[in-house]
PDB file of C-alpha atoms in Angstrom:
ATOM      1  CA  MET A 130     -16.666  12.023  -4.926  1.00  0.00           C
ATOM      2  CA  VAL A 131     -18.351  15.054  -6.324  1.00  0.00           C
ATOM      3  CA  GLU A 132     -22.126  15.196  -7.100  1.00  0.00           C
ATOM      4  CA  GLU A 133     -23.767  18.436  -8.174  1.00  0.00           C
ATOM      5  CA  GLY A 134     -20.886  20.427  -6.672  1.00  0.00           C
ATOM      6  CA  ARG A 135     -21.078  18.606  -3.367  1.00  0.00           C
ATOM      7  CA  LEU A 136     -18.471  16.227  -1.844  1.00  0.00           C
ATOM      8  CA  LEU A 137     -19.365  12.945  -0.175  1.00  0.00           C
ATOM      9  CA  VAL A 138     -17.778  12.744   3.312  1.00  0.00           C
ATOM     10  CA  GLY A 139     -18.233  10.158   6.056  1.00  0.00           C
ATOM     11  CA  ARG A 140     -17.820  10.532   9.847  1.00  0.00           C
ATOM     12  CA  ARG A 141     -15.910   7.569  11.341  1.00  0.00           C
ATOM     13  CA  ARG A 142     -17.566   5.633  14.086  1.00  0.00           C
ATOM     14  CA  THR A 143     -16.027   6.325  17.433  1.00  0.00           C
ATOM     15  CA  GLU A 144     -13.996   3.335  18.622  1.00  0.00           C
ATOM     16  CA  GLY A 145     -10.835   4.685  20.014  1.00  0.00           C
ATOM     17  CA  SER A 146      -8.395   5.410  17.135  1.00  0.00           C
ATOM     18  CA  LEU A 147      -7.075   8.844  16.315  1.00  0.00           C
ATOM     19  CA  ILE A 148      -9.368   9.300  13.364  1.00  0.00           C
ATOM     20  CA  ASP A 149     -12.585   7.969  14.905  1.00  0.00           C
ATOM     21  CA  GLY A 150     -15.280  10.597  15.182  1.00  0.00           C
ATOM     22  CA  ARG A 151     -13.575  12.652  12.457  1.00  0.00           C
ATOM     23  CA  TRP A 152     -14.753  13.259   8.875  1.00  0.00           C
ATOM     24  CA  GLU A 153     -13.053  11.826   5.804  1.00  0.00           C
ATOM     25  CA  PHE A 154     -13.344  11.108   2.123  1.00  0.00           C
ATOM     26  CA  ILE A 155     -14.171   7.456   1.243  1.00  0.00           C
ATOM     27  CA  GLY A 156     -11.170   5.328   0.276  1.00  0.00           C
ATOM     28  CA  GLY A 157      -8.439   3.176   1.831  1.00  0.00           C
ATOM     29  CA  LYS A 158      -5.164   1.340   1.498  1.00  0.00           C
ATOM     30  CA  ASN A 159      -4.122  -0.561  -1.565  1.00  0.00           C
ATOM     31  CA  ARG A 160      -3.787  -4.371  -1.194  1.00  0.00           C
ATOM     32  CA  TRP A 161      -0.676  -5.922  -2.745  1.00  0.00           C
ATOM     33  CA  GLY A 162      -0.886  -5.813  -6.527  1.00  0.00           C
ATOM     34  CA  GLU A 163      -4.077  -3.766  -6.573  1.00  0.00           C
ATOM     35  CA  SER A 164      -4.402  -0.666  -8.750  1.00  0.00           C
ATOM     36  CA  CYS A 165      -5.720   2.568  -7.280  1.00  0.00           C
ATOM     37  CA  GLU A 166      -8.922   2.152  -9.305  1.00  0.00           C
ATOM     38  CA  GLU A 167      -9.388  -1.421  -7.994  1.00  0.00           C
ATOM     39  CA  THR A 168      -8.793  -0.143  -4.407  1.00  0.00           C
ATOM     40  CA  LEU A 169     -11.470   2.568  -4.747  1.00  0.00           C
ATOM     41  CA  ARG A 170     -14.036   0.082  -6.157  1.00  0.00           C
ATOM     42  CA  ARG A 171     -13.243  -2.352  -3.337  1.00  0.00           C
ATOM     43  CA  GLU A 172     -13.319   0.276  -0.631  1.00  0.00           C
ATOM     44  CA  PHE A 173     -16.633   1.811  -1.684  1.00  0.00           C
ATOM     45  CA  MET A 174     -18.142  -1.654  -1.722  1.00  0.00           C
ATOM     46  CA  GLU A 175     -16.723  -2.602   1.680  1.00  0.00           C
ATOM     47  CA  GLU A 176     -17.418   0.739   3.400  1.00  0.00           C
ATOM     48  CA  LEU A 177     -20.732   1.753   1.744  1.00  0.00           C
ATOM     49  CA  GLY A 178     -21.970  -1.301  -0.161  1.00  0.00           C
ATOM     50  CA  VAL A 179     -22.105   0.597  -3.505  1.00  0.00           C
ATOM     51  CA  GLU A 180     -20.402   0.248  -6.833  1.00  0.00           C
ATOM     52  CA  VAL A 181     -18.543   3.182  -8.357  1.00  0.00           C
ATOM     53  CA  SER A 182     -16.992   4.269 -11.580  1.00  0.00           C
ATOM     54  CA  VAL A 183     -13.477   5.682 -11.104  1.00  0.00           C
ATOM     55  CA  GLY A 184     -12.764   8.783 -13.061  1.00  0.00           C
ATOM     56  CA  ASP A 185      -9.794  11.170 -13.417  1.00  0.00           C
ATOM     57  CA  TYR A 186      -6.797  11.342 -11.133  1.00  0.00           C
ATOM     58  CA  LEU A 187      -6.784  14.687  -9.174  1.00  0.00           C
ATOM     59  CA  THR A 188      -3.750  14.918  -6.848  1.00  0.00           C
ATOM     60  CA  GLN A 189      -1.470  13.105  -4.455  1.00  0.00           C
ATOM     61  CA  VAL A 190      -0.830  13.930  -0.830  1.00  0.00           C
ATOM     62  CA  ASP A 191       2.381  12.613   0.806  1.00  0.00           C
ATOM     63  CA  PHE A 192       2.568  12.410   4.613  1.00  0.00           C
ATOM     64  CA  THR A 193       4.164  10.403   7.457  1.00  0.00           C
ATOM     65  CA  ASN A 194       2.255   9.013  10.412  1.00  0.00           C
ATOM     66  CA  ALA A 195       3.987   7.212  13.310  1.00  0.00           C
ATOM     67  CA  GLY A 196       7.168   6.881  11.102  1.00  0.00           C
ATOM     68  CA  VAL A 197       5.311   5.338   8.114  1.00  0.00           C
ATOM     69  CA  SER A 198       5.260   7.184   4.783  1.00  0.00           C
ATOM     70  CA  TYR A 199       1.926   7.339   2.931  1.00  0.00           C
ATOM     71  CA  HIS A 200       1.112   8.496  -0.655  1.00  0.00           C
ATOM     72  CA  LEU A 201      -2.610   9.257  -0.774  1.00  0.00           C
ATOM     73  CA  LYS A 202      -3.943   9.608  -4.339  1.00  0.00           C
ATOM     74  CA  ALA A 203      -7.320  11.323  -4.961  1.00  0.00           C
ATOM     75  CA  TYR A 204      -9.626  10.450  -7.866  1.00  0.00           C
ATOM     76  CA  GLU A 205     -12.990  11.537  -9.151  1.00  0.00           C
ATOM     77  CA  VAL A 206     -15.540   8.856  -8.377  1.00  0.00           C
ATOM     78  CA  VAL A 207     -19.108   8.472  -9.645  1.00  0.00           C
ATOM     79  CA  LEU A 208     -21.608   6.560  -7.440  1.00  0.00           C
ATOM     80  CA  LEU A 209     -23.643   3.948  -9.402  1.00  0.00           C
ATOM     81  CA  SER A 210     -26.066   3.759  -6.501  1.00  0.00           C
ATOM     82  CA  HIS A 211     -27.113   5.621  -3.353  1.00  0.00           C
ATOM     83  CA  ASP A 212     -28.273   2.597  -1.443  1.00  0.00           C
ATOM     84  CA  PHE A 213     -25.662   2.994   1.317  1.00  0.00           C
ATOM     85  CA  LYS A 214     -24.913   0.326   3.961  1.00  0.00           C
ATOM     86  CA  LEU A 215     -22.674   1.970   6.538  1.00  0.00           C
ATOM     87  CA  SER A 216     -19.905  -0.147   8.108  1.00  0.00           C
ATOM     88  CA  VAL A 217     -17.092   2.166   9.307  1.00  0.00           C
ATOM     89  CA  HIS A 218     -18.969   5.464   9.166  1.00  0.00           C
ATOM     90  CA  SER A 219     -21.776   6.645  11.541  1.00  0.00           C
ATOM     91  CA  THR A 220     -22.874   9.354   9.082  1.00  0.00           C
ATOM     92  CA  LEU A 221     -22.558  10.230   5.404  1.00  0.00           C
ATOM     93  CA  SER A 222     -23.180  13.691   3.967  1.00  0.00           C
ATOM     94  CA  PHE A 223     -23.066  15.474   0.598  1.00  0.00           C
ATOM     95  CA  LEU A 224     -21.701  18.942   1.482  1.00  0.00           C
ATOM     96  CA  SER A 225     -20.277  21.911  -0.376  1.00  0.00           C
ATOM     97  CA  PRO A 226     -16.484  22.256  -0.234  1.00  0.00           C
ATOM     98  CA  GLU A 227     -16.913  25.225   2.079  1.00  0.00           C
ATOM     99  CA  GLU A 228     -19.065  23.183   4.455  1.00  0.00           C
ATOM    100  CA  VAL A 229     -16.521  20.311   4.410  1.00  0.00           C
ATOM    101  CA  TRP A 230     -13.746  22.794   5.234  1.00  0.00           C
ATOM    102  CA  LYS A 231     -15.519  23.632   8.541  1.00  0.00           C
ATOM    103  CA  LEU A 232     -15.668  19.952   9.654  1.00  0.00           C
ATOM    104  CA  ASP A 233     -13.138  18.105  11.820  1.00  0.00           C
ATOM    105  CA  LEU A 234     -11.654  16.583   8.667  1.00  0.00           C
ATOM    106  CA  VAL A 235      -8.765  14.158   8.693  1.00  0.00           C
ATOM    107  CA  ASP A 236      -5.577  16.165   7.987  1.00  0.00           C
ATOM    108  CA  SER A 237      -4.534  14.349   4.803  1.00  0.00           C
ATOM    109  CA  ASP A 238      -8.051  14.820   3.349  1.00  0.00           C
ATOM    110  CA  ARG A 239      -7.947  18.543   4.261  1.00  0.00           C
ATOM    111  CA  ARG A 240      -4.930  18.805   1.995  1.00  0.00           C
ATOM    112  CA  ILE A 241      -6.954  17.204  -0.835  1.00  0.00           C
ATOM    113  CA  LEU A 242      -9.817  19.633  -0.180  1.00  0.00           C
ATOM    114  CA  TYR A 243      -7.360  22.526  -0.298  1.00  0.00           C
ATOM    115  CA  PHE A 244      -6.347  21.353  -3.709  1.00  0.00           C
ATOM    116  CA  LEU A 245      -9.933  21.173  -4.840  1.00  0.00           C
ATOM    117  CA  LEU A 246     -10.707  24.625  -3.572  1.00  0.00           C
ATOM    118  CA  HIS A 247      -7.508  26.414  -4.846  1.00  0.00           C
ATOM    119  CA  LYS A 248      -6.227  24.527  -7.866  1.00  0.00           C
ATOM    120  CA  ASP A 249      -9.499  24.395  -9.911  1.00  0.00           C
ATOM    121  CA  GLY A 250      -9.636  20.680  -9.193  1.00  0.00           C
ATOM    122  CA  LEU A 251     -13.338  20.572  -8.345  1.00  0.00           C
ATOM    123  CA  LYS A 252     -15.619  19.520 -11.209  1.00  0.00           C
ATOM    124  CA  GLU A 253     -19.313  19.099 -11.182  1.00  0.00           C
TER     125      GLU A 253
END
């Protein structure tokens, strides 16, 4: 999610998992039969209570965690509202890519950020 050159990131509530308390881009896991675009619209509604318009595909990050393979796809997203209702995040921030780089960002999202910073993937 890019807005005026800034990225939207959320800090997970601290509840005991490995990513709690860390920063991340908004998104989540596909449900069976769900397209990536449908997943993003659902996740933004569930996590932030806002509707979005899904734009261009940016990149894919492949990784393994606890023996499970993941294929994380990144898309441009436009917020249709800023009336956030936090459910899984304690904080949301719009930050420059350089500011996001300094955060304790989830590893897979850091790889997406690297793409945005070095592959001309960041659009305003």
